[in-house]
PDB file of C-alpha atoms in Angstrom:
ATOM      1  CA  MET A   1      22.786  44.103  -7.644  1.00  0.00           C
ATOM      2  CA  ALA A   2      21.015  43.270  -4.300  1.00  0.00           C
ATOM      3  CA  ARG A   3      22.727  42.193  -1.945  1.00  0.00           C
ATOM      4  CA  ARG A   4      22.723  38.523  -0.995  1.00  0.00           C
ATOM      5  CA  ARG A   5      21.252  37.555   2.099  1.00  0.00           C
ATOM      6  CA  GLY A   6      22.012  34.303   4.257  1.00  0.00           C
ATOM      7  CA  PRO A   7      20.353  32.293   6.265  1.00  0.00           C
ATOM      8  CA  ASP A   8      17.186  32.668   8.274  1.00  0.00           C
ATOM      9  CA  PHE A   9      17.502  29.549  10.504  1.00  0.00           C
ATOM     10  CA  PHE A  10      19.989  26.822  10.659  1.00  0.00           C
ATOM     11  CA  LEU A  11      19.615  23.520  11.683  1.00  0.00           C
ATOM     12  CA  ILE A  12      22.802  23.088  14.238  1.00  0.00           C
ATOM     13  CA  GLY A  13      22.968  19.631  15.216  1.00  0.00           C
ATOM     14  CA  ALA A  14      23.468  17.180  16.465  1.00  0.00           C
ATOM     15  CA  PRO A  15      25.967  14.895  14.309  1.00  0.00           C
ATOM     16  CA  LYS A  16      23.328  11.375  14.290  1.00  0.00           C
ATOM     17  CA  ALA A  17      20.709  12.848  15.737  1.00  0.00           C
ATOM     18  CA  GLY A  18      18.555  13.273  13.058  1.00  0.00           C
ATOM     19  CA  THR A  19      19.203  15.779  11.182  1.00  0.00           C
ATOM     20  CA  SER A  20      19.750  15.194   7.641  1.00  0.00           C
ATOM     21  CA  ALA A  21      15.625  13.699   8.018  1.00  0.00           C
ATOM     22  CA  LEU A  22      14.424  17.010   9.037  1.00  0.00           C
ATOM     23  CA  HIS A  23      16.053  18.563   6.472  1.00  0.00           C
ATOM     24  CA  LYS A  24      14.737  16.323   3.809  1.00  0.00           C
ATOM     25  CA  ALA A  25      11.239  17.184   5.701  1.00  0.00           C
ATOM     26  CA  LEU A  26      11.733  21.025   5.893  1.00  0.00           C
ATOM     27  CA  GLU A  27      12.573  20.809   2.132  1.00  0.00           C
ATOM     28  CA  GLN A  28       9.055  19.383   1.109  1.00  0.00           C
ATOM     29  CA  HIS A  29       7.695  22.585   2.588  1.00  0.00           C
ATOM     30  CA  PRO A  30       6.929  25.134  -0.183  1.00  0.00           C
ATOM     31  CA  GLY A  31       8.305  28.384   2.129  1.00  0.00           C
ATOM     32  CA  LEU A  32      11.487  26.793   2.955  1.00  0.00           C
ATOM     33  CA  PHE A  33      14.488  26.692   0.870  1.00  0.00           C
ATOM     34  CA  LEU A  34      17.538  24.725   2.127  1.00  0.00           C
ATOM     35  CA  SER A  35      20.826  24.721   1.160  1.00  0.00           C
ATOM     36  CA  ARG A  36      22.701  22.517  -0.985  1.00  0.00           C
ATOM     37  CA  PRO A  37      25.037  21.024  -0.279  1.00  0.00           C
ATOM     38  CA  LYS A  38      22.901  20.479   2.566  1.00  0.00           C
ATOM     39  CA  GLU A  39      26.424  20.717   5.274  1.00  0.00           C
ATOM     40  CA  PRO A  40      28.174  23.985   4.213  1.00  0.00           C
ATOM     41  CA  LYS A  41      30.366  23.924   7.429  1.00  0.00           C
ATOM     42  CA  TYR A  42      30.812  28.072   6.359  1.00  0.00           C
ATOM     43  CA  TYR A  43      30.673  29.123  10.158  1.00  0.00           C
ATOM     44  CA  MET A  44      33.214  26.754  11.292  1.00  0.00           C
ATOM     45  CA  CYS A  45      36.006  28.040   9.631  1.00  0.00           C
ATOM     46  CA  GLY A  46      34.748  31.603   9.315  1.00  0.00           C
ATOM     47  CA  ASP A  47      36.494  32.690   5.929  1.00  0.00           C
ATOM     48  CA  SER A  48      39.766  30.632   6.089  1.00  0.00           C
ATOM     49  CA  PRO A  49      40.572  27.378   5.329  1.00  0.00           C
ATOM     50  CA  PRO A  50      39.103  24.078   6.909  1.00  0.00           C
ATOM     51  CA  PRO A  51      41.535  22.952   9.836  1.00  0.00           C
ATOM     52  CA  ALA A  52      44.419  20.045   8.194  1.00  0.00           C
ATOM     53  CA  TYR A  53      42.285  17.643  10.018  1.00  0.00           C
ATOM     54  CA  LYS A  54      44.198  14.328  10.117  1.00  0.00           C
ATOM     55  CA  GLY A  55      41.443  11.041  10.914  1.00  0.00           C
ATOM     56  CA  PRO A  56      41.021   8.973   8.346  1.00  0.00           C
ATOM     57  CA  GLY A  57      39.037  10.360   5.431  1.00  0.00           C
ATOM     58  CA  ASP A  58      39.245  13.769   6.840  1.00  0.00           C
ATOM     59  CA  ALA A  59      41.818  15.304   4.091  1.00  0.00           C
ATOM     60  CA  HIS A  60      39.012  14.641   1.615  1.00  0.00           C
ATOM     61  CA  SER A  61      36.075  15.810   3.506  1.00  0.00           C
ATOM     62  CA  ASN A  62      38.026  18.889   4.166  1.00  0.00           C
ATOM     63  CA  GLN A  63      37.582  19.719   0.279  1.00  0.00           C
ATOM     64  CA  GLU A  64      33.873  19.936   0.738  1.00  0.00           C
ATOM     65  CA  TRP A  65      33.697  22.780   3.050  1.00  0.00           C
ATOM     66  CA  VAL A  66      32.113  26.146   2.131  1.00  0.00           C
ATOM     67  CA  TRP A  67      34.318  28.510   3.169  1.00  0.00           C
ATOM     68  CA  GLN A  68      34.465  31.510   1.181  1.00  0.00           C
ATOM     69  CA  ARG A  69      31.895  33.999   1.720  1.00  0.00           C
ATOM     70  CA  GLU A  70      30.200  34.494  -1.442  1.00  0.00           C
ATOM     71  CA  ARG A  71      30.330  31.211  -2.402  1.00  0.00           C
ATOM     72  CA  TYR A  72      28.072  30.452   0.733  1.00  0.00           C
ATOM     73  CA  LEU A  73      26.281  33.074  -0.387  1.00  0.00           C
ATOM     74  CA  ALA A  74      25.666  31.725  -3.457  1.00  0.00           C
ATOM     75  CA  LEU A  75      23.978  28.269  -1.976  1.00  0.00           C
ATOM     76  CA  PHE A  76      20.505  30.604  -1.326  1.00  0.00           C
ATOM     77  CA  ASP A  77      20.611  33.117  -4.394  1.00  0.00           C
ATOM     78  CA  ASP A  78      17.775  30.778  -6.274  1.00  0.00           C
ATOM     79  CA  ALA A  79      15.727  31.125  -3.041  1.00  0.00           C
ATOM     80  CA  PRO A  80      12.310  32.695  -3.686  1.00  0.00           C
ATOM     81  CA  GLU A  81      12.342  36.105  -2.278  1.00  0.00           C
ATOM     82  CA  THR A  82       9.484  35.160  -0.015  1.00  0.00           C
ATOM     83  CA  ALA A  83      11.124  31.788   1.212  1.00  0.00           C
ATOM     84  CA  LEU A  84      12.665  31.294   4.601  1.00  0.00           C
ATOM     85  CA  ARG A  85      16.701  30.499   3.987  1.00  0.00           C
ATOM     86  CA  GLY A  86      18.438  27.912   6.078  1.00  0.00           C
ATOM     87  CA  GLU A  87      21.218  25.445   5.964  1.00  0.00           C
ATOM     88  CA  SER A  88      22.103  22.571   8.224  1.00  0.00           C
ATOM     89  CA  THR A  89      25.739  21.787  10.088  1.00  0.00           C
ATOM     90  CA  PRO A  90      25.165  19.064  12.270  1.00  0.00           C
ATOM     91  CA  PHE A  91      28.426  20.395  13.834  1.00  0.00           C
ATOM     92  CA  TYR A  92      27.341  24.622  14.656  1.00  0.00           C
ATOM     93  CA  LEU A  93      26.073  23.036  18.053  1.00  0.00           C
ATOM     94  CA  TYR A  94      29.829  21.370  18.757  1.00  0.00           C
ATOM     95  CA  ASN A  95      31.886  24.239  17.471  1.00  0.00           C
ATOM     96  CA  ARG A  96      32.166  26.934  19.700  1.00  0.00           C
ATOM     97  CA  ASP A  97      33.390  29.305  17.304  1.00  0.00           C
ATOM     98  CA  ALA A  98      30.444  28.350  14.845  1.00  0.00           C
ATOM     99  CA  ARG A  99      27.848  30.035  17.785  1.00  0.00           C
ATOM    100  CA  ARG A 100      29.987  32.739  17.721  1.00  0.00           C
ATOM    101  CA  ARG A 101      30.245  33.717  14.569  1.00  0.00           C
ATOM    102  CA  ILE A 102      26.512  32.903  13.441  1.00  0.00           C
ATOM    103  CA  ALA A 103      25.650  34.800  16.653  1.00  0.00           C
ATOM    104  CA  ALA A 104      27.313  37.637  14.683  1.00  0.00           C
ATOM    105  CA  ASP A 105      26.817  37.637  11.640  1.00  0.00           C
ATOM    106  CA  ASN A 106      22.824  36.367  11.789  1.00  0.00           C
ATOM    107  CA  PRO A 107      21.553  37.753  15.419  1.00  0.00           C
ATOM    108  CA  ASP A 108      18.178  37.422  13.980  1.00  0.00           C
ATOM    109  CA  ALA A 109      18.472  34.003  12.890  1.00  0.00           C
ATOM    110  CA  LYS A 110      16.487  30.959  14.807  1.00  0.00           C
ATOM    111  CA  LEU A 111      18.608  28.142  15.118  1.00  0.00           C
ATOM    112  CA  ILE A 112      17.606  24.224  15.440  1.00  0.00           C
ATOM    113  CA  ALA A 113      19.066  21.560  17.753  1.00  0.00           C
ATOM    114  CA  VAL A 114      17.702  17.582  18.277  1.00  0.00           C
ATOM    115  CA  LEU A 115      19.261  16.270  20.806  1.00  0.00           C
ATOM    116  CA  ARG A 116      19.647  12.579  21.246  1.00  0.00           C
ATOM    117  CA  ASP A 117      20.613  10.222  24.158  1.00  0.00           C
ATOM    118  CA  PRO A 118      24.695  10.714  24.028  1.00  0.00           C
ATOM    119  CA  VAL A 119      25.504   7.123  24.256  1.00  0.00           C
ATOM    120  CA  ASP A 120      22.677   6.255  21.324  1.00  0.00           C
ATOM    121  CA  ARG A 121      24.771   9.203  19.821  1.00  0.00           C
ATOM    122  CA  ALA A 122      27.830   8.599  20.251  1.00  0.00           C
ATOM    123  CA  TYR A 123      27.163   4.804  19.401  1.00  0.00           C
ATOM    124  CA  SER A 124      25.308   5.530  16.286  1.00  0.00           C
ATOM    125  CA  ASN A 125      28.330   7.838  15.486  1.00  0.00           C
ATOM    126  CA  TRP A 126      31.099   5.031  15.768  1.00  0.00           C
ATOM    127  CA  MET A 127      29.077   2.791  13.641  1.00  0.00           C
ATOM    128  CA  HIS A 128      28.565   5.224  10.796  1.00  0.00           C
ATOM    129  CA  LEU A 129      32.193   5.472  10.589  1.00  0.00           C
ATOM    130  CA  TRP A 130      33.187   2.050  11.477  1.00  0.00           C
ATOM    131  CA  MET A 131      30.598  -0.056   8.732  1.00  0.00           C
ATOM    132  CA  ASP A 132      32.566   2.346   6.190  1.00  0.00           C
ATOM    133  CA  GLY A 133      35.750   1.385   7.037  1.00  0.00           C
ATOM    134  CA  LEU A 134      37.432   4.679   8.116  1.00  0.00           C
ATOM    135  CA  GLU A 135      37.105   3.445  12.100  1.00  0.00           C
ATOM    136  CA  PRO A 136      39.873   1.536  12.901  1.00  0.00           C
ATOM    137  CA  ARG A 137      38.428   0.286  16.344  1.00  0.00           C
ATOM    138  CA  CYS A 138      36.380  -2.474  16.442  1.00  0.00           C
ATOM    139  CA  ASP A 139      34.575  -1.851  19.926  1.00  0.00           C
ATOM    140  CA  ILE A 140      32.408   1.595  20.615  1.00  0.00           C
ATOM    141  CA  VAL A 141      34.453   1.682  24.528  1.00  0.00           C
ATOM    142  CA  GLU A 142      37.920   1.487  23.092  1.00  0.00           C
ATOM    143  CA  ALA A 143      36.951   4.044  20.472  1.00  0.00           C
ATOM    144  CA  VAL A 144      36.251   6.325  23.125  1.00  0.00           C
ATOM    145  CA  GLN A 145      39.041   5.694  25.178  1.00  0.00           C
ATOM    146  CA  HIS A 146      40.994   6.878  23.052  1.00  0.00           C
ATOM    147  CA  GLU A 147      38.683  10.299  21.679  1.00  0.00           C
ATOM    148  CA  LYS A 148      41.542  12.511  23.880  1.00  0.00           C
ATOM    149  CA  TRP A 149      44.107  11.135  21.786  1.00  0.00           C
ATOM    150  CA  ARG A 150      42.320  11.154  18.385  1.00  0.00           C
ATOM    151  CA  ILE A 151      41.730  15.469  19.409  1.00  0.00           C
ATOM    152  CA  ASP A 152      45.157  16.032  20.107  1.00  0.00           C
ATOM    153  CA  GLN A 153      46.272  14.029  16.972  1.00  0.00           C
ATOM    154  CA  GLY A 154      43.764  16.824  15.631  1.00  0.00           C
ATOM    155  CA  TRP A 155      41.093  14.699  14.243  1.00  0.00           C
ATOM    156  CA  ALA A 156      37.828  16.246  12.956  1.00  0.00           C
ATOM    157  CA  PRO A 157      34.884  16.316  14.967  1.00  0.00           C
ATOM    158  CA  PHE A 158      32.508  13.502  13.402  1.00  0.00           C
ATOM    159  CA  TRP A 159      35.736  11.030  15.629  1.00  0.00           C
ATOM    160  CA  HIS A 160      34.501  13.040  18.903  1.00  0.00           C
ATOM    161  CA  TYR A 161      32.173  10.376  20.234  1.00  0.00           C
ATOM    162  CA  SER A 162      31.726  11.630  23.761  1.00  0.00           C
ATOM    163  CA  SER A 163      32.210  14.946  23.918  1.00  0.00           C
ATOM    164  CA  LEU A 164      29.773  15.537  20.478  1.00  0.00           C
ATOM    165  CA  GLY A 165      26.959  14.597  23.341  1.00  0.00           C
ATOM    166  CA  MET A 166      28.539  16.933  25.914  1.00  0.00           C
ATOM    167  CA  TYR A 167      24.883  19.208  24.976  1.00  0.00           C
ATOM    168  CA  GLY A 168      24.373  20.930  28.297  1.00  0.00           C
ATOM    169  CA  ARG A 169      28.214  22.841  28.371  1.00  0.00           C
ATOM    170  CA  GLN A 170      27.189  23.585  24.068  1.00  0.00           C
ATOM    171  CA  VAL A 171      23.792  25.209  24.851  1.00  0.00           C
ATOM    172  CA  ALA A 172      24.797  27.118  28.173  1.00  0.00           C
ATOM    173  CA  ASP A 173      27.629  28.682  25.360  1.00  0.00           C
ATOM    174  CA  LEU A 174      25.160  28.750  22.803  1.00  0.00           C
ATOM    175  CA  TYR A 175      22.767  30.936  25.259  1.00  0.00           C
ATOM    176  CA  ASP A 176      25.532  33.148  26.125  1.00  0.00           C
ATOM    177  CA  HIS A 177      25.026  34.847  22.762  1.00  0.00           C
ATOM    178  CA  VAL A 178      21.829  33.752  21.299  1.00  0.00           C
ATOM    179  CA  PRO A 179      18.441  34.745  23.306  1.00  0.00           C
ATOM    180  CA  ALA A 180      17.135  31.040  24.424  1.00  0.00           C
ATOM    181  CA  SER A 181      13.846  32.574  22.377  1.00  0.00           C
ATOM    182  CA  GLN A 182      15.408  32.149  18.919  1.00  0.00           C
ATOM    183  CA  VAL A 183      16.458  28.360  20.192  1.00  0.00           C
ATOM    184  CA  LEU A 184      14.247  25.323  19.188  1.00  0.00           C
ATOM    185  CA  LEU A 185      15.804  22.571  21.138  1.00  0.00           C
ATOM    186  CA  LEU A 186      14.023  19.130  19.795  1.00  0.00           C
ATOM    187  CA  ARG A 187      14.578  15.328  20.882  1.00  0.00           C
ATOM    188  CA  TYR A 188      15.826  12.978  18.904  1.00  0.00           C
ATOM    189  CA  LYS A 189      13.269  10.610  20.102  1.00  0.00           C
ATOM    190  CA  GLU A 190      10.402  13.214  18.977  1.00  0.00           C
ATOM    191  CA  LEU A 191      11.300  13.030  15.779  1.00  0.00           C
ATOM    192  CA  VAL A 192      11.076   8.911  15.847  1.00  0.00           C
ATOM    193  CA  ASP A 193       8.239   8.497  17.611  1.00  0.00           C
ATOM    194  CA  SER A 194       5.813  11.965  16.496  1.00  0.00           C
ATOM    195  CA  PRO A 195       7.329  12.484  13.155  1.00  0.00           C
ATOM    196  CA  GLY A 196       4.261  14.890  12.346  1.00  0.00           C
ATOM    197  CA  ALA A 197       3.833  16.952  15.454  1.00  0.00           C
ATOM    198  CA  THR A 198       7.373  17.249  15.735  1.00  0.00           C
ATOM    199  CA  LEU A 199       7.556  18.934  12.307  1.00  0.00           C
ATOM    200  CA  GLN A 200       4.531  21.272  13.325  1.00  0.00           C
ATOM    201  CA  ARG A 201       6.494  22.414  16.098  1.00  0.00           C
ATOM    202  CA  VAL A 202       9.172  23.657  14.216  1.00  0.00           C
ATOM    203  CA  PHE A 203       7.013  25.419  11.525  1.00  0.00           C
ATOM    204  CA  ASP A 204       5.384  27.321  14.071  1.00  0.00           C
ATOM    205  CA  PHE A 205       8.746  28.201  15.621  1.00  0.00           C
ATOM    206  CA  LEU A 206       9.722  29.607  11.972  1.00  0.00           C
ATOM    207  CA  GLY A 207       6.607  30.899  11.497  1.00  0.00           C
ATOM    208  CA  VAL A 208       5.643  29.435   8.396  1.00  0.00           C
ATOM    209  CA  PRO A 209       2.073  28.090   7.356  1.00  0.00           C
ATOM    210  CA  GLN A 210       1.333  24.658   8.510  1.00  0.00           C
ATOM    211  CA  VAL A 211       1.405  21.911   5.903  1.00  0.00           C
ATOM    212  CA  GLU A 212       1.369  18.028   5.568  1.00  0.00           C
ATOM    213  CA  ILE A 213       3.991  16.445   5.355  1.00  0.00           C
ATOM    214  CA  GLU A 214       3.388  12.566   5.097  1.00  0.00           C
ATOM    215  CA  THR A 215       6.803  11.193   6.876  1.00  0.00           C
ATOM    216  CA  ILE A 216      10.147  12.026   8.069  1.00  0.00           C
ATOM    217  CA  PRO A 217      12.482  10.615   5.273  1.00  0.00           C
ATOM    218  CA  ALA A 218      14.135   7.685   7.438  1.00  0.00           C
ATOM    219  CA  ASP A 219      17.854   8.629   8.857  1.00  0.00           C
ATOM    220  CA  ASN A 220      20.986   7.505   6.974  1.00  0.00           C
ATOM    221  CA  SER A 221      21.640   3.752   8.684  1.00  0.00           C
ATOM    222  CA  ARG A 222      24.166   1.203   7.317  1.00  0.00           C
ATOM    223  CA  PRO A 223      23.961  -2.767   7.639  1.00  0.00           C
ATOM    224  CA  PHE A 224      25.852  -3.947  11.141  1.00  0.00           C
ATOM    225  CA  VAL A 225      29.499  -5.936  10.043  1.00  0.00           C
ATOM    226  CA  GLU A 226      30.976  -8.087  12.623  1.00  0.00           C
ATOM    227  CA  ASP A 227      34.411  -8.071  13.154  1.00  0.00           C
ATOM    228  CA  GLY A 228      36.280 -10.514  11.181  1.00  0.00           C
ATOM    229  CA  LEU A 229      38.610 -11.488   8.197  1.00  0.00           C
ATOM    230  CA  ARG A 230      36.274  -9.245   5.979  1.00  0.00           C
ATOM    231  CA  THR A 231      36.702  -5.928   7.913  1.00  0.00           C
ATOM    232  CA  LYS A 232      40.719  -6.858   9.042  1.00  0.00           C
ATOM    233  CA  LEU A 233      40.985  -6.862   5.239  1.00  0.00           C
ATOM    234  CA  LEU A 234      39.048  -4.209   3.932  1.00  0.00           C
ATOM    235  CA  GLY A 235      38.809  -1.731   6.392  1.00  0.00           C
ATOM    236  CA  PRO A 236      43.079  -0.913   6.075  1.00  0.00           C
ATOM    237  CA  VAL A 237      42.677  -0.522   2.824  1.00  0.00           C
ATOM    238  CA  ILE A 238      39.849   1.810   2.620  1.00  0.00           C
ATOM    239  CA  ARG A 239      41.416   4.169   5.600  1.00  0.00           C
ATOM    240  CA  ALA A 240      44.787   3.981   3.162  1.00  0.00           C
ATOM    241  CA  GLY A 241      42.640   5.084   0.101  1.00  0.00           C
ATOM    242  CA  ALA A 242      40.932   7.628   2.100  1.00  0.00           C
ATOM    243  CA  TRP A 243      44.547   9.024   2.935  1.00  0.00           C
ATOM    244  CA  ALA A 244      45.099   9.066  -0.681  1.00  0.00           C
ATOM    245  CA  GLY A 245      41.710  10.780  -1.444  1.00  0.00           C
ATOM    246  CA  GLN A 246      43.090  14.018   0.000  1.00  0.00           C
ATOM    247  CA  PHE A 247      45.225  14.363  -3.771  1.00  0.00           C
ATOM    248  CA  ALA A 248      41.891  14.050  -5.659  1.00  0.00           C
ATOM    249  CA  PRO A 249      38.192  15.679  -6.094  1.00  0.00           C
ATOM    250  CA  PRO A 250      36.056  13.803  -3.135  1.00  0.00           C
ATOM    251  CA  GLN A 251      33.878  12.322  -6.008  1.00  0.00           C
ATOM    252  CA  ALA A 252      37.262  10.426  -7.277  1.00  0.00           C
ATOM    253  CA  TRP A 253      37.598   9.122  -4.191  1.00  0.00           C
ATOM    254  CA  ARG A 254      33.485   8.282  -3.855  1.00  0.00           C
ATOM    255  CA  ARG A 255      33.642   6.227  -6.971  1.00  0.00           C
ATOM    256  CA  ALA A 256      37.096   4.498  -6.301  1.00  0.00           C
ATOM    257  CA  SER A 257      35.462   3.347  -2.861  1.00  0.00           C
ATOM    258  CA  SER A 258      32.212   2.539  -3.278  1.00  0.00           C
ATOM    259  CA  PRO A 259      32.704  -0.745  -4.328  1.00  0.00           C
ATOM    260  CA  LEU A 260      35.619  -1.380  -1.149  1.00  0.00           C
ATOM    261  CA  ILE A 261      32.531  -0.012   0.970  1.00  0.00           C
ATOM    262  CA  ARG A 262      30.036  -2.328  -0.652  1.00  0.00           C
ATOM    263  CA  GLN A 263      31.987  -4.792  -0.109  1.00  0.00           C
ATOM    264  CA  LEU A 264      33.215  -4.652   3.393  1.00  0.00           C
ATOM    265  CA  GLN A 265      28.942  -4.374   3.949  1.00  0.00           C
ATOM    266  CA  ARG A 266      28.187  -7.346   2.059  1.00  0.00           C
ATOM    267  CA  SER A 267      28.380  -9.138   5.423  1.00  0.00           C
ATOM    268  CA  GLY A 268      26.373  -6.823   7.318  1.00  0.00           C
ATOM    269  CA  GLN A 269      23.295  -7.384   9.186  1.00  0.00           C
ATOM    270  CA  GLY A 270      19.835  -5.801   8.853  1.00  0.00           C
ATOM    271  CA  GLY A 271      20.603  -4.445  12.457  1.00  0.00           C
ATOM    272  CA  ARG A 272      22.622  -3.288  14.920  1.00  0.00           C
ATOM    273  CA  PRO A 273      23.271  -5.206  18.073  1.00  0.00           C
ATOM    274  CA  SER A 274      22.065  -3.310  21.499  1.00  0.00           C
ATOM    275  CA  LEU A 275      24.595  -2.172  23.939  1.00  0.00           C
ATOM    276  CA  THR A 276      25.008  -4.104  26.756  1.00  0.00           C
ATOM    277  CA  PRO A 277      24.266  -2.538  30.206  1.00  0.00           C
ATOM    278  CA  GLU A 278      27.971  -2.636  31.297  1.00  0.00           C
ATOM    279  CA  GLN A 279      28.603  -0.387  27.802  1.00  0.00           C
ATOM    280  CA  ARG A 280      26.247   1.861  28.346  1.00  0.00           C
ATOM    281  CA  PHE A 281      27.000   2.639  32.051  1.00  0.00           C
ATOM    282  CA  THR A 282      30.512   2.888  31.315  1.00  0.00           C
ATOM    283  CA  LEU A 283      29.695   5.591  28.523  1.00  0.00           C
ATOM    284  CA  LEU A 284      27.477   7.054  29.986  1.00  0.00           C
ATOM    285  CA  GLU A 285      29.306   8.272  33.355  1.00  0.00           C
ATOM    286  CA  PRO A 286      30.958  10.942  31.483  1.00  0.00           C
ATOM    287  CA  HIS A 287      27.533  12.665  30.535  1.00  0.00           C
ATOM    288  CA  ARG A 288      25.766  12.219  33.903  1.00  0.00           C
ATOM    289  CA  GLU A 289      26.935  15.823  34.930  1.00  0.00           C
ATOM    290  CA  ASP A 290      26.589  17.327  31.878  1.00  0.00           C
ATOM    291  CA  ILE A 291      23.020  16.259  31.268  1.00  0.00           C
ATOM    292  CA  ALA A 292      22.154  17.827  35.392  1.00  0.00           C
ATOM    293  CA  ARG A 293      23.409  20.759  33.351  1.00  0.00           C
ATOM    294  CA  LEU A 294      21.266  20.478  30.710  1.00  0.00           C
ATOM    295  CA  SER A 295      17.906  19.736  32.430  1.00  0.00           C
ATOM    296  CA  GLU A 296      18.834  22.766  34.890  1.00  0.00           C
ATOM    297  CA  LEU A 297      19.287  25.090  32.097  1.00  0.00           C
ATOM    298  CA  THR A 298      16.252  24.375  29.847  1.00  0.00           C
ATOM    299  CA  GLY A 299      13.975  23.025  32.977  1.00  0.00           C
ATOM    300  CA  GLN A 300      13.191  19.695  31.203  1.00  0.00           C
ATOM    301  CA  ASP A 301      13.576  16.100  32.322  1.00  0.00           C
ATOM    302  CA  PHE A 302      16.228  14.212  30.276  1.00  0.00           C
ATOM    303  CA  SER A 303      16.356  11.684  33.100  1.00  0.00           C
ATOM    304  CA  GLU A 304      15.539   9.199  30.212  1.00  0.00           C
ATOM    305  CA  TRP A 305      18.930   9.248  28.933  1.00  0.00           C
ATOM    306  CA  LEU A 306      20.231   7.880  32.625  1.00  0.00           C
ATOM    307  CA  GLN A 307      18.489   4.270  31.929  1.00  0.00           C
ATOM    308  CA  HIS A 308      19.752   1.327  30.369  1.00  0.00           C
ATOM    309  CA  ARG A 309      16.910   0.576  27.223  1.00  0.00           C
ATOM    310  CA  ASP A 310      16.917   0.458  23.196  1.00  0.00           C
ATOM    311  CA  GLY A 311      17.541   3.934  22.224  1.00  0.00           C
ATOM    312  CA  GLY A 312      15.886   3.397  18.682  1.00  0.00           C
ATOM    313  CA  SER A 313      15.487   5.078  15.693  1.00  0.00           C
ATOM    314  CA  PHE A 314      14.008   5.598  12.189  1.00  0.00           C
ATOM    315  CA  ALA A 315      14.584   1.515  11.112  1.00  0.00           C
ATOM    316  CA  THR A 316      13.136   0.330  14.205  1.00  0.00           C
ATOM    317  CA  ARG A 317      10.177   2.752  14.407  1.00  0.00           C
ATOM    318  CA  ALA A 318       9.820   1.150  10.812  1.00  0.00           C
ATOM    319  CA  GLY A 319      10.031  -1.941  11.717  1.00  0.00           C
ATOM    320  CA  ARG A 320       7.854  -1.947  14.241  1.00  0.00           C
ATOM    321  CA  GLU A 321       5.050   0.041  12.352  1.00  0.00           C
ATOM    322  CA  ASP A 322       5.691  -2.703   9.550  1.00  0.00           C
ATOM    323  CA  ALA A 323       5.263  -5.848  12.496  1.00  0.00           C
ATOM    324  CA  LEU A 324       1.823  -3.675  13.498  1.00  0.00           C
ATOM    325  CA  THR A 325       0.516  -3.590   9.758  1.00  0.00           C
ATOM    326  CA  SER A 326       1.309  -6.774   9.349  1.00  0.00           C
ATOM    327  CA  ARG A 327      -0.823  -8.180  12.380  1.00  0.00           C
TER     328      ARG A 327
END
């Protein structure tokens, strides 16, 4: 029997920075094979069961990790012999052990990271969990202020809103394990504003032929729900159910929770409110030194992240395009 082969490339991060959209786009290339599930998280646990994370919903999510090596390699069994194999776990950039394990196990692999303004990324991350009824804090600033306590209590990385955006220290450590020539750093803004050109850069980096892909699929988005009676009633029920979900298969919890989440989101607006200048300033402050470090490390200018603005998203891009075509 032929020796199983692992990935040739990884989409390593960052969460809420377009990795899902990029993954879906790359799946359309005939010379690439992407794993299913999209986020096996194998290199975060190293052939051991995942940590017993204790945040809302973490326990049932842990059941979806593919942590056994044979199960992980089996994800690529159906890949054509000539196709490049890849997977997308956006927490690999953040997880120091994952960076080390990938470098040791796949020393020639190519790594792709999409970096998003750390404040916009944190806000989108908080919004994702708030809209699903899992985030108990109705204010992003207040949630970030509780981040250290949550980390100390063993909440999973998806709750590390500010820490996940410390790209300078993450990329610095990555370069200690992998040559910079094997790493492609993209910006979320490039995916949003120039999806075609960005995909061509990825294809060139991976060394596969250029193909036309009409569009990068929209990223995961949810309608914004104001804090109110609905969130106060349904939020605790969803979080209690998520805790109980650890004792059932993940798909069972998803079936049970879907009606509650739909009820929660029924009152949602089409778009999320923008951060105020005061909120952005507060959330940005811990990142200033790290942004400078990232700029020095990569030779790229990230100063736009220091300005107050609407960060944009695939949804807002679609809205702008609809407005243009309707004129």
